[in-house]
Short mmCIF file of C-alpha atoms and ligand atoms in Angstrom, two decimals:
data_model
loop_
_atom_site.label_atom_id
_atom_site.label_comp_id
_atom_site.label_asym_id
_atom_site.label_seq_id
_atom_site.Cartn_x
_atom_site.Cartn_y
_atom_site.Cartn_z
CA MET A 10 123.54 -17.04 20.82
CA ARG A 11 122.98 -17.64 17.14
CA PHE A 12 119.99 -18.22 14.89
CA TYR A 13 120.02 -19.95 11.52
CA LEU A 14 116.86 -19.29 9.54
CA THR A 15 115.86 -20.45 6.06
CA THR A 16 112.96 -20.12 3.65
CA ALA A 17 111.90 -22.55 0.94
CA ILE A 18 114.01 -22.16 -2.17
CA ASP A 19 111.90 -21.11 -5.13
CA TYR A 20 111.36 -22.76 -8.47
CA VAL A 21 112.56 -20.37 -11.09
CA ASN A 22 110.19 -21.22 -13.94
CA SER A 23 108.32 -18.01 -13.19
CA ARG A 24 108.96 -14.77 -11.34
CA PRO A 25 108.08 -14.41 -7.65
CA HIS A 26 104.42 -13.65 -6.99
CA LEU A 27 102.83 -12.14 -3.92
CA GLY A 28 102.47 -15.58 -2.29
CA THR A 29 106.13 -16.53 -2.59
CA ALA A 30 107.06 -12.97 -1.60
CA TYR A 31 104.89 -13.26 1.52
CA GLU A 32 107.08 -16.09 2.75
CA LYS A 33 110.26 -14.10 2.20
CA ILE A 34 108.83 -10.98 3.85
CA THR A 35 107.67 -12.83 6.96
CA ALA A 36 110.97 -14.70 7.27
CA ASP A 37 112.76 -11.38 6.87
CA VAL A 38 110.71 -9.96 9.74
CA ILE A 39 111.85 -12.87 11.91
CA ALA A 40 115.49 -12.41 10.86
CA ARG A 41 115.37 -8.68 11.58
CA TYR A 42 113.65 -9.32 14.91
CA LYS A 43 116.39 -11.74 15.95
CA ARG A 44 119.06 -9.23 15.00
CA LEU A 45 117.20 -6.56 16.97
CA CYS A 46 117.36 -8.89 19.96
CA GLY A 47 121.13 -8.99 19.55
CA VAL A 48 121.19 -12.58 18.28
CA GLU A 49 123.77 -13.40 15.62
CA THR A 50 121.60 -14.38 12.70
CA ARG A 51 122.14 -16.15 9.41
CA PHE A 52 119.22 -15.85 7.05
CA VAL A 53 119.46 -17.98 3.90
CA MET A 54 117.23 -18.10 0.83
CA GLY A 55 117.82 -19.36 -2.66
CA ASN A 56 116.60 -20.86 -5.90
CA ASP A 57 115.59 -24.42 -6.69
CA GLU A 58 116.88 -24.93 -10.20
CA HIS A 59 116.92 -28.62 -11.07
CA SER A 60 113.25 -28.85 -11.85
CA GLN A 61 111.95 -30.28 -15.12
CA ASN A 62 109.83 -27.19 -15.55
CA VAL A 63 112.94 -25.05 -15.52
CA PHE A 64 114.49 -27.31 -18.11
CA ARG A 65 111.40 -27.00 -20.32
CA ARG A 66 111.12 -23.26 -19.83
CA ALA A 67 114.76 -22.79 -20.85
CA ARG A 68 114.08 -24.78 -24.03
CA GLU A 69 111.13 -22.54 -24.84
CA HIS A 70 113.42 -19.53 -24.47
CA GLY A 71 116.09 -21.17 -26.62
CA VAL A 72 118.76 -20.93 -23.95
CA SER A 73 120.58 -23.52 -21.88
CA PRO A 74 119.02 -24.35 -18.50
CA LEU A 75 121.90 -22.73 -16.67
CA GLU A 76 121.68 -19.55 -18.73
CA TYR A 77 117.99 -19.43 -18.00
CA CYS A 78 118.64 -19.90 -14.26
CA ASN A 79 121.21 -17.12 -14.33
CA LEU A 80 118.68 -14.76 -15.89
CA MET A 81 116.06 -15.73 -13.35
CA GLU A 82 118.45 -15.31 -10.46
CA ARG A 83 118.80 -11.66 -11.41
CA GLU A 84 115.05 -11.25 -11.53
CA PHE A 85 114.59 -12.86 -8.14
CA ARG A 86 117.34 -10.82 -6.57
CA ASP A 87 115.79 -7.61 -7.95
CA VAL A 88 112.43 -8.44 -6.41
CA TRP A 89 113.97 -9.30 -3.04
CA ALA A 90 115.99 -6.09 -3.05
CA ARG A 91 112.88 -4.05 -3.80
CA LEU A 92 111.13 -5.67 -0.84
CA ASP A 93 114.12 -5.11 1.47
CA ILE A 94 114.71 -8.77 2.15
CA SER A 95 117.90 -8.90 4.18
CA PHE A 96 119.21 -12.40 3.46
CA ASP A 97 122.82 -13.14 4.37
CA ASP A 98 123.33 -15.80 1.74
CA PHE A 99 121.54 -16.91 -1.40
CA ILE A 100 122.09 -20.47 -2.55
CA ARG A 101 121.38 -21.94 -5.95
CA THR A 102 121.15 -25.68 -6.40
CA THR A 103 123.37 -25.54 -9.48
CA GLU A 104 126.30 -24.29 -7.41
CA GLU A 105 129.29 -26.52 -6.84
CA ARG A 106 129.06 -26.21 -3.03
CA HIS A 107 125.54 -27.59 -3.23
CA ARG A 108 126.49 -30.45 -5.54
CA ARG A 109 129.16 -31.50 -3.07
CA GLY A 110 126.74 -31.32 -0.16
CA VAL A 111 124.18 -33.44 -2.01
CA THR A 112 126.83 -35.97 -3.01
CA LYS A 113 128.04 -36.32 0.55
CA LEU A 114 124.57 -36.74 2.03
CA LEU A 115 123.58 -39.26 -0.61
CA GLU A 116 126.72 -41.26 0.06
CA ARG A 117 125.93 -41.32 3.76
CA ILE A 118 122.37 -42.45 3.12
CA GLN A 119 123.62 -45.11 0.73
CA ALA A 120 126.22 -46.26 3.29
CA ALA A 121 123.45 -46.55 5.89
CA GLY A 122 121.78 -49.09 3.58
CA ASP A 123 118.74 -46.90 3.09
CA LEU A 124 118.68 -46.81 -0.70
CA TYR A 125 117.68 -49.68 -2.93
CA GLU A 126 117.06 -50.07 -6.63
CA GLY A 127 113.54 -50.49 -7.82
CA PHE A 128 111.24 -49.76 -10.65
CA TYR A 129 108.74 -46.95 -10.59
CA GLU A 130 105.70 -47.05 -12.72
CA GLY A 131 103.07 -44.44 -12.10
CA TRP A 132 102.00 -40.83 -12.37
CA TYR A 133 104.29 -37.87 -12.02
CA CYS A 134 103.14 -34.24 -12.00
CA VAL A 135 105.97 -32.09 -13.28
CA SER A 136 104.43 -28.90 -11.92
CA CYS A 137 104.34 -30.38 -8.41
CA GLU A 138 107.55 -32.29 -9.05
CA ALA A 139 105.83 -35.10 -7.22
CA PHE A 140 104.89 -38.73 -7.76
CA LYS A 141 101.14 -39.13 -7.59
CA GLN A 142 98.93 -42.05 -6.74
CA GLU A 143 95.67 -42.72 -8.54
CA LYS A 144 93.78 -41.67 -5.42
CA ASP A 145 95.53 -38.28 -5.48
CA LEU A 146 94.03 -37.41 -8.88
CA ILE A 147 90.65 -35.91 -9.63
CA ASP A 148 89.19 -37.02 -12.97
CA GLY A 149 92.69 -38.12 -13.90
CA LEU A 150 94.09 -34.64 -13.32
CA CYS A 151 96.47 -33.25 -10.73
CA PRO A 152 94.17 -31.40 -8.32
CA VAL A 153 96.72 -28.63 -7.78
CA HIS A 154 97.49 -27.87 -11.42
CA ALA A 155 94.44 -29.25 -13.20
CA SER A 156 96.79 -30.88 -15.68
CA LYS A 157 97.28 -34.48 -16.70
CA PRO A 158 100.34 -35.96 -15.01
CA ASP A 159 102.92 -37.94 -16.98
CA TRP A 160 102.93 -41.73 -16.79
CA ILE A 161 106.48 -42.73 -16.11
CA ARG A 162 108.18 -46.13 -16.10
CA GLU A 163 111.75 -46.07 -15.05
CA LYS A 164 114.45 -47.49 -12.84
CA ASN A 165 114.58 -45.49 -9.62
CA TYR A 166 116.38 -45.63 -6.36
CA PHE A 167 114.09 -45.78 -3.37
CA PHE A 168 114.69 -44.37 0.08
CA ARG A 169 113.58 -46.48 3.04
CA LEU A 170 111.30 -43.86 4.51
CA THR A 171 109.27 -46.60 6.20
CA LYS A 172 112.26 -47.39 8.43
CA TYR A 173 111.99 -43.92 9.96
CA ARG A 174 108.34 -43.93 10.88
CA GLU A 175 108.93 -44.86 14.52
CA PRO A 176 111.99 -42.63 14.99
CA LEU A 177 109.96 -39.75 13.51
CA ARG A 178 107.05 -40.42 15.83
CA ALA A 179 109.45 -40.51 18.76
CA HIS A 180 110.97 -37.23 17.62
CA PHE A 181 107.58 -35.55 17.32
CA ALA A 182 106.65 -36.80 20.79
CA ALA A 183 109.88 -35.60 22.37
CA HIS A 184 109.87 -32.26 20.54
CA PRO A 185 106.34 -30.90 20.36
CA GLU A 186 107.79 -27.63 19.05
CA PHE A 187 109.41 -29.35 16.04
CA LEU A 188 106.53 -28.54 13.72
CA VAL A 189 104.29 -25.49 14.20
CA PRO A 190 101.60 -24.28 14.09
CA GLU A 191 99.53 -26.97 15.75
CA ILE A 192 97.31 -27.55 12.71
CA ARG A 193 100.31 -28.68 10.62
CA ARG A 194 101.63 -30.84 13.41
CA ASN A 195 98.31 -32.64 13.75
CA GLU A 196 98.17 -33.24 10.02
CA ILE A 197 101.63 -34.82 10.02
CA LEU A 198 100.93 -36.87 13.15
CA ARG A 199 97.91 -38.29 11.35
CA LEU A 200 100.08 -39.10 8.34
CA LEU A 201 102.64 -40.84 10.54
CA ASP A 202 99.85 -42.81 12.22
CA SER A 203 98.45 -43.93 8.92
CA GLY A 204 101.84 -45.20 7.74
CA LEU A 205 104.52 -44.21 5.24
CA GLU A 206 105.79 -45.64 2.01
CA ASP A 207 109.32 -45.74 0.69
CA ILE A 208 109.87 -42.96 -1.79
CA SER A 209 111.56 -42.79 -5.13
CA VAL A 210 114.54 -40.45 -4.92
CA SER A 211 116.08 -40.50 -8.37
CA ARG A 212 115.10 -39.97 -11.97
CA ALA A 213 116.57 -41.94 -14.85
CA GLY A 214 117.38 -40.68 -18.33
CA GLN A 215 117.55 -37.02 -17.42
CA ALA A 216 120.52 -34.79 -17.81
CA TRP A 217 119.28 -31.86 -15.68
CA GLY A 218 120.08 -32.61 -12.07
CA ILE A 219 122.78 -33.82 -9.73
CA PRO A 220 124.09 -37.29 -10.71
CA LEU A 221 123.96 -39.97 -8.05
CA PRO A 222 127.55 -40.67 -6.91
CA PHE A 223 127.01 -44.43 -7.14
CA ASP A 224 125.04 -44.38 -10.42
CA PRO A 225 125.80 -41.34 -12.59
CA ASP A 226 123.15 -42.34 -15.15
CA SER A 227 120.53 -41.24 -12.65
CA VAL A 228 120.03 -37.81 -11.13
CA ALA A 229 118.72 -37.02 -7.66
CA TYR A 230 114.99 -36.41 -7.50
CA VAL A 231 114.56 -32.65 -7.33
CA TRP A 232 113.12 -32.64 -3.80
CA PHE A 233 115.93 -34.82 -2.44
CA ASP A 234 118.34 -32.38 -4.05
CA ALA A 235 116.53 -29.21 -2.93
CA LEU A 236 116.08 -30.06 0.75
CA ILE A 237 119.81 -30.50 1.14
CA ASN A 238 120.32 -26.79 0.35
CA TYR A 239 119.72 -26.00 4.01
CA ALA A 240 122.84 -27.95 4.93
CA SER A 241 125.01 -27.20 1.89
CA ALA A 242 124.40 -23.45 2.35
CA VAL A 243 126.28 -23.64 5.64
CA GLY A 244 129.11 -25.77 4.40
CA TYR A 245 127.91 -29.37 4.56
CA GLY A 246 130.34 -31.25 2.35
CA THR A 247 132.60 -28.22 1.79
CA ASP A 248 133.33 -26.36 5.02
CA ASP A 249 133.17 -28.33 8.26
CA ARG A 250 133.85 -25.36 10.48
CA LEU A 251 131.06 -23.29 8.98
CA PHE A 252 128.73 -26.25 9.28
CA ALA A 253 129.64 -26.82 12.92
CA ARG A 254 129.03 -23.14 13.57
CA TRP A 255 125.51 -22.95 12.09
CA TRP A 256 123.98 -26.38 12.00
CA PRO A 257 121.37 -27.38 13.10
CA ALA A 258 119.06 -24.80 11.57
CA ASP A 259 116.87 -23.07 14.14
CA LEU A 260 113.94 -22.54 11.84
CA HIS A 261 112.78 -23.55 8.38
CA VAL A 262 110.00 -21.22 7.21
CA ILE A 263 107.93 -22.91 4.52
CA GLY A 264 104.43 -22.95 3.03
CA LYS A 265 101.85 -25.41 4.26
CA ASP A 266 101.79 -27.34 0.98
CA ILE A 267 105.34 -28.57 1.50
CA THR A 268 105.13 -29.49 5.18
CA ARG A 269 105.45 -33.22 4.53
CA PHE A 270 108.74 -32.81 2.68
CA HIS A 271 110.16 -30.73 5.52
CA SER A 272 108.87 -32.53 8.56
CA VAL A 273 108.93 -36.15 7.36
CA VAL A 274 111.24 -36.65 4.37
CA TRP A 275 113.96 -34.17 5.36
CA PRO A 276 114.34 -35.31 8.99
CA ALA A 277 114.36 -38.95 7.85
CA MET A 278 117.14 -38.17 5.36
CA LEU A 279 119.14 -36.52 8.15
CA MET A 280 118.52 -39.39 10.57
CA SER A 281 119.74 -41.80 7.93
CA ALA A 282 122.88 -39.73 7.30
CA GLY A 283 123.53 -39.27 11.03
CA VAL A 284 123.12 -35.50 10.91
CA GLU A 285 121.32 -33.54 13.62
CA LEU A 286 117.77 -32.45 12.82
CA PRO A 287 116.68 -28.83 12.44
CA ARG A 288 115.08 -27.45 15.57
CA GLN A 289 111.84 -26.22 14.10
CA VAL A 290 109.70 -26.02 10.98
CA PHE A 291 107.05 -23.32 10.62
CA GLY A 292 104.40 -23.96 7.95
CA HIS A 293 102.75 -20.66 7.08
CA GLY A 294 99.41 -20.35 5.30
CA TRP A 295 98.50 -19.17 1.83
CA VAL A 296 97.94 -15.66 0.59
CA HIS A 297 94.91 -15.59 -1.64
CA LEU A 298 94.01 -12.90 -4.08
CA LYS A 299 90.46 -11.67 -3.52
CA GLY A 300 89.63 -15.00 -1.94
CA GLN A 301 91.08 -17.03 -4.83
CA LYS A 302 94.15 -19.22 -4.83
CA MET A 303 97.02 -17.58 -6.66
CA SER A 304 97.58 -19.46 -9.85
CA LYS A 305 99.33 -18.59 -13.05
CA SER A 306 96.88 -20.46 -15.19
CA LEU A 307 93.89 -18.71 -13.61
CA GLY A 308 95.60 -15.34 -14.01
CA THR A 309 95.25 -14.71 -10.30
CA THR A 310 98.85 -14.04 -9.41
CA LEU A 311 99.98 -10.63 -8.34
CA ASP A 312 103.36 -9.09 -8.93
CA PRO A 313 104.79 -8.04 -5.56
CA ILE A 314 106.61 -5.16 -7.25
CA GLU A 315 103.31 -3.75 -8.44
CA ALA A 316 101.98 -3.95 -4.87
CA ALA A 317 105.14 -2.33 -3.49
CA ASP A 318 105.00 0.41 -6.12
CA ARG A 319 101.54 1.41 -5.00
CA PHE A 320 102.59 2.73 -1.56
CA GLY A 321 106.13 1.46 -0.99
CA ALA A 322 107.64 -1.79 0.25
CA ASP A 323 107.02 -0.99 3.92
CA PRO A 324 103.25 -0.52 3.66
CA LEU A 325 103.06 -3.82 1.77
CA ARG A 326 105.14 -5.55 4.44
CA LEU A 327 102.98 -4.11 7.20
CA TYR A 328 99.79 -5.15 5.46
CA LEU A 329 100.92 -8.75 5.00
CA VAL A 330 102.29 -9.09 8.52
CA LYS A 331 99.57 -7.27 10.44
CA GLU A 332 96.49 -8.40 8.52
CA ILE A 333 97.25 -12.10 8.23
CA ALA A 334 97.49 -14.23 11.37
CA TYR A 335 100.84 -15.90 10.81
CA GLY A 336 100.23 -19.58 10.19
CA SER A 337 96.72 -19.08 8.77
CA ASP A 338 95.62 -18.26 5.26
CA GLY A 339 95.07 -14.62 4.39
CA ASP A 340 93.80 -12.46 1.60
CA PHE A 341 95.02 -9.56 -0.47
CA SER A 342 92.78 -7.16 -2.30
CA TRP A 343 93.63 -3.68 -3.56
CA GLU A 344 90.64 -2.21 -1.74
CA ARG A 345 91.64 -3.65 1.61
CA TYR A 346 95.30 -2.78 1.09
CA GLU A 347 94.38 0.84 0.40
CA GLU A 348 91.98 0.96 3.32
CA ARG A 349 94.60 -0.34 5.77
CA TYR A 350 97.19 2.02 4.31
CA ASN A 351 94.94 4.98 5.01
CA VAL A 352 93.96 3.80 8.49
CA ASP A 353 97.25 2.45 9.84
CA LEU A 354 99.74 4.65 8.09
CA ALA A 355 98.32 7.87 6.64
CA ASN A 356 95.80 8.67 9.40
CA ASN A 357 97.38 6.94 12.33
CA LEU A 358 101.15 6.54 12.55
CA GLY A 359 102.09 9.04 9.84
CA ASN A 360 99.77 11.70 11.15
CA LEU A 361 100.98 11.18 14.71
CA VAL A 362 104.63 11.59 13.76
CA SER A 363 103.83 14.73 11.74
CA ARG A 364 101.76 16.34 14.47
CA VAL A 365 104.22 15.73 17.28
CA ALA A 366 107.17 16.94 15.20
CA ALA A 367 105.21 19.99 13.98
CA MET A 368 104.18 20.97 17.51
CA ALA A 369 107.70 20.55 18.82
CA ASP A 370 108.87 22.69 15.94
CA ARG A 371 106.29 25.40 16.43
CA TYR A 372 106.26 25.61 20.23
CA LEU A 373 109.84 24.69 21.11
CA GLU A 374 111.91 25.06 17.97
CA GLY A 375 112.21 21.30 17.84
CA ARG A 376 114.05 20.84 21.13
CA VAL A 377 112.18 19.07 23.92
CA VAL A 378 113.51 18.28 27.35
CA GLY A 379 111.85 15.69 29.54
CA GLY A 380 111.94 15.52 33.32
CA ARG A 381 111.10 19.11 34.22
CA ALA A 382 107.40 18.37 34.75
CA ASP A 383 105.48 15.33 35.97
CA PRO A 384 105.93 12.39 33.60
CA HIS A 385 102.93 10.55 32.16
CA ASP A 386 103.11 7.21 33.84
CA ARG A 387 100.12 5.76 32.08
CA LEU A 388 101.62 6.12 28.62
CA ALA A 389 104.88 4.69 29.93
CA ALA A 390 102.96 1.73 31.38
CA VAL A 391 101.17 1.08 28.08
CA ALA A 392 104.50 1.14 26.24
CA GLU A 393 106.17 -1.20 28.71
CA GLY A 394 103.26 -3.61 28.58
CA ALA A 395 103.30 -3.56 24.79
CA VAL A 396 107.02 -4.31 24.67
CA GLY A 397 106.46 -7.39 26.84
CA ASP A 398 103.54 -8.53 24.67
CA TYR A 399 105.59 -7.90 21.54
CA ARG A 400 108.47 -9.98 22.86
CA ARG A 401 106.22 -12.92 23.70
CA ALA A 402 104.38 -12.72 20.38
CA MET A 403 107.48 -12.43 18.22
CA ASP A 404 109.27 -15.24 20.05
CA ALA A 405 106.30 -17.45 19.20
CA TYR A 406 106.24 -16.15 15.58
CA ALA A 407 102.84 -14.57 16.11
CA LEU A 408 104.05 -11.74 13.90
CA HIS A 409 100.58 -10.21 13.53
CA GLU A 410 100.33 -9.91 17.32
CA GLY A 411 103.75 -8.31 17.43
CA ALA A 412 102.58 -5.67 14.96
CA ALA A 413 99.37 -5.22 16.95
CA ALA A 414 101.37 -4.62 20.13
CA ALA A 415 103.31 -1.84 18.38
CA TYR A 416 100.00 -0.34 17.29
CA ARG A 417 98.72 -0.32 20.88
CA VAL A 418 101.53 2.12 21.67
CA ILE A 419 100.61 4.26 18.67
CA ASP A 420 96.90 4.29 19.55
CA ALA A 421 97.64 5.18 23.18
CA THR A 422 99.88 8.02 22.03
CA ASN A 423 97.17 9.43 19.79
CA GLU A 424 94.72 9.29 22.70
CA PHE A 425 97.29 10.90 24.95
CA ILE A 426 97.80 13.81 22.55
CA ALA A 427 94.06 14.29 22.22
CA ALA A 428 93.60 14.21 26.01
CA THR A 429 96.47 16.54 26.90
CA ALA A 430 95.81 18.92 23.97
CA PRO A 431 99.20 20.66 23.85
CA TRP A 432 97.75 23.28 21.47
CA VAL A 433 95.52 24.43 24.34
CA LEU A 434 98.21 24.14 27.01
CA VAL A 435 100.58 26.27 25.00
CA ARG A 436 98.32 29.30 25.40
CA ASP A 437 99.17 29.31 29.09
CA SER A 438 102.72 30.59 29.39
CA SER A 439 103.17 28.96 32.81
CA ALA A 440 102.49 25.53 31.30
CA ARG A 441 105.53 25.50 29.03
CA ARG A 442 107.21 22.70 30.93
CA ARG A 443 104.06 20.64 30.75
CA VAL A 444 103.92 21.12 26.99
CA GLU A 445 107.50 20.01 26.78
CA GLN A 446 106.84 16.94 28.88
CA VAL A 447 103.81 15.98 26.79
CA LEU A 448 105.82 16.22 23.59
CA PHE A 449 108.79 14.46 25.15
CA ASP A 450 106.58 11.59 26.30
CA ALA A 451 104.82 11.40 22.95
CA ALA A 452 108.19 11.30 21.17
CA GLU A 453 109.34 8.60 23.56
CA ALA A 454 106.27 6.46 22.86
CA ILE A 455 106.72 6.93 19.10
CA ARG A 456 110.38 5.98 19.43
CA ILE A 457 109.43 2.74 21.16
CA ALA A 458 106.70 1.96 18.60
CA ALA A 459 109.22 2.57 15.79
CA LEU A 460 111.70 0.20 17.41
CA LEU A 461 109.04 -2.50 17.57
CA LEU A 462 108.16 -1.88 13.93
CA LEU A 463 111.77 -1.92 12.78
CA PRO A 464 111.64 -5.59 11.65
CA VAL A 465 108.39 -5.01 9.75
CA MET A 466 109.01 -1.59 8.19
CA PRO A 467 112.77 -1.14 8.29
CA ARG A 468 113.04 2.04 6.22
CA SER A 469 110.07 3.86 7.66
CA ALA A 470 110.98 2.95 11.23
CA GLU A 471 114.47 4.26 10.64
CA GLU A 472 113.07 7.53 9.34
CA ILE A 473 110.69 7.83 12.31
CA LEU A 474 113.53 7.23 14.75
CA ARG A 475 115.41 10.04 13.05
CA ARG A 476 112.46 12.42 13.20
CA VAL A 477 111.85 11.86 16.91
CA GLY A 478 115.54 12.34 17.67
CA SER A 479 116.17 8.80 18.89
CA PRO A 480 119.53 8.69 20.67
CA VAL A 481 120.14 5.19 19.25
CA GLY A 482 120.13 4.48 15.53
CA PRO A 483 118.38 1.48 13.97
CA HIS A 484 121.56 -0.48 13.40
CA GLN A 485 122.83 -0.15 16.95
CA ALA A 486 119.48 -0.75 18.63
CA VAL A 487 119.10 -3.71 20.96
CA LEU A 488 115.53 -4.37 21.97
CA ASP A 489 115.90 -5.18 25.66
CA ARG A 490 118.08 -2.19 26.31
CA ASP A 491 116.55 0.38 24.00
CA ALA A 492 112.84 -0.32 24.26
CA ARG A 493 112.87 0.83 27.90
CA TRP A 494 110.99 4.00 28.67
CA HIS A 495 113.04 7.13 29.31
CA ALA A 496 111.34 9.68 31.55
CA THR A 497 114.06 12.28 31.15
CA GLY A 498 116.44 13.52 28.49
CA GLU A 499 116.62 15.87 25.53
CA ARG A 500 115.31 15.23 22.05
CA ILE A 501 115.68 17.19 18.84
CA LEU A 502 112.61 16.54 16.71
CA THR A 503 112.60 17.06 12.97
CA LYS A 504 109.59 18.23 11.00
CA ALA A 505 109.39 16.84 7.47
CA ALA A 506 106.97 15.93 4.71
CA ALA A 507 104.14 13.47 5.44
CA LEU A 508 105.46 9.92 5.53
CA TRP A 509 102.34 8.49 3.92
CA PRO A 510 100.01 10.86 2.08
CA ARG A 511 96.41 9.71 2.14
CA ALA A 512 95.43 7.59 -0.85
CA GLU A 513 92.30 8.96 -2.48
CA ALA A 514 91.34 6.80 -5.43
CA ALA A 515 91.00 3.05 -5.27
CA LYS A 516 92.87 1.04 -7.84
CA PRO A 517 90.45 -0.93 -10.01
N1 LIG B 610 111.06 -25.42 -4.74
C1 LIG B 610 110.08 -25.82 -3.79
C2 LIG B 610 110.59 -25.67 -2.38
C3 LIG B 610 111.85 -26.41 -2.08
S1 LIG B 610 112.41 -26.10 -0.47
C4 LIG B 610 113.61 -27.21 -0.21
C5 LIG B 610 108.83 -24.96 -3.96
N2 LIG B 610 108.98 -23.83 -4.66
S2 LIG B 610 107.81 -22.80 -4.98
O1 LIG B 610 108.43 -21.76 -5.75
O2 LIG B 610 106.71 -23.48 -5.58
O3 LIG B 610 107.28 -22.22 -3.64
C6 LIG B 610 108.14 -21.51 -2.77
C7 LIG B 610 107.46 -21.23 -1.43
O4 LIG B 610 106.37 -20.32 -1.64
C8 LIG B 610 106.85 -22.47 -0.78
O5 LIG B 610 107.10 -22.46 0.62
C9 LIG B 610 105.38 -22.31 -1.05
O6 LIG B 610 104.58 -22.92 -0.07
C10 LIG B 610 105.24 -20.82 -0.98
N3 LIG B 610 104.05 -20.32 -1.67
C11 LIG B 610 103.67 -20.53 -2.97
N4 LIG B 610 102.48 -19.91 -3.19
C12 LIG B 610 102.08 -19.30 -2.06
C13 LIG B 610 100.97 -18.51 -1.71
N5 LIG B 610 100.01 -18.20 -2.55
N6 LIG B 610 100.94 -18.03 -0.43
C14 LIG B 610 101.93 -18.28 0.47
N7 LIG B 610 102.99 -19.02 0.16
C15 LIG B 610 103.06 -19.57 -1.08
O7 LIG B 610 107.79 -25.34 -3.44
#
């Protein structure tokens, strides 16, 4: 079994913001979940560099476009490292392997007779990198960027997208899972019903881009170029064996604004070139900041590093995954982030881990043996049920429900500790084995919750597994085998400083 997962590749004209980081974090959770299930996983991200905005930004900085992209690559990689994004490969569209992949795919599309020369006259929004029709504009401005698009008149090559309308409809009908969630699928089905137009796929008179193999005076339109990264990253055009091993992609994770490119244009390009289609596209929603769209010009972007610095990368990851239904839009505010941090981490999980380890330390010098008193079947049943729910949720990319399932185990364990009150039991010297069993069972439930949270909070879950004396480390863990409840065994628990101290003052 193998799983090839990608995210959108980012424009590098500005640093990542919380919205772009959200996509990478959620895709990382999926990648880590797949690995936890024992599936061989390839997780690829990258940078989309041939945009006109990048070219302009480099000019402003007085450096060449490539130098600028090199600088930005470092910035992007730093952010992803800080957020613990575990990609296996990072592709840049200026790399030679990508150029060769683009060239090959374009040649195939050309050979299929799907490109023709034409003349484009109309609007083009550089910030969207998209051709716009009059009806797309509001008061003559791009509705996304509130800026006036350029009027361009140039020779372009057009791709016969119209030819693929019926094959696309047939594909959507035969593969209802191709585009999820449902809301995106319905939107695209409506688009396919209303008809498609051929699209311009080249730009003339520009030096920044990949030249068309059959007309080097033109470069590939940046979207045509960028989409091909998913194939070139696994060897299309350079390494047939690698490509055969990983293609087709299992999942493209992308934002809802670029669904059409991924579920209409990209599959049509692949159909034309005779390449298998990816299995699934997931269009996630938007992260807003205090209810407002994140936008550079409005000053409503948020630096993900600043958010991670507040409490750590893991609390940020948990917040974004647990508080936003995956697929829907969500919101970030400092107040809510702090509130959830205190509730979910400081008071709940962190406090639970500290109390159980402290009691084991105080009453039993840290060593607890299970199986010498009656086990607590109810807690075991809650944990087993939660593992099943977690599996189903995560397999359907309902990441928020996966996190909620882990929290059901944590809540049940807190209730269990309150109900069994080991600090009372311990006063009765004949109840020592019961105290041990309570702490063993609590440690077991925490171990299982930590395993389930491993994809979401990799560092913290690892530390929790260590503190509860998990016999299996995070890198060896396999969900189906290791998330089973153990009623017997020995555990060495470790007492240590609070994982998440309570946050007192709200950030303005
Ligand atoms: N370069 C193109 C993608 C090419 S993929 C072949 C692009 N880049 S982007 O930098 O503008 O956006 C990168 C990803 O971040 C996209 O999937 C986009 O939808 C997503 N997001 C941008 N802002 C976002 C939020 N505020 N919230 C969630 N995702 C957001 O588009």
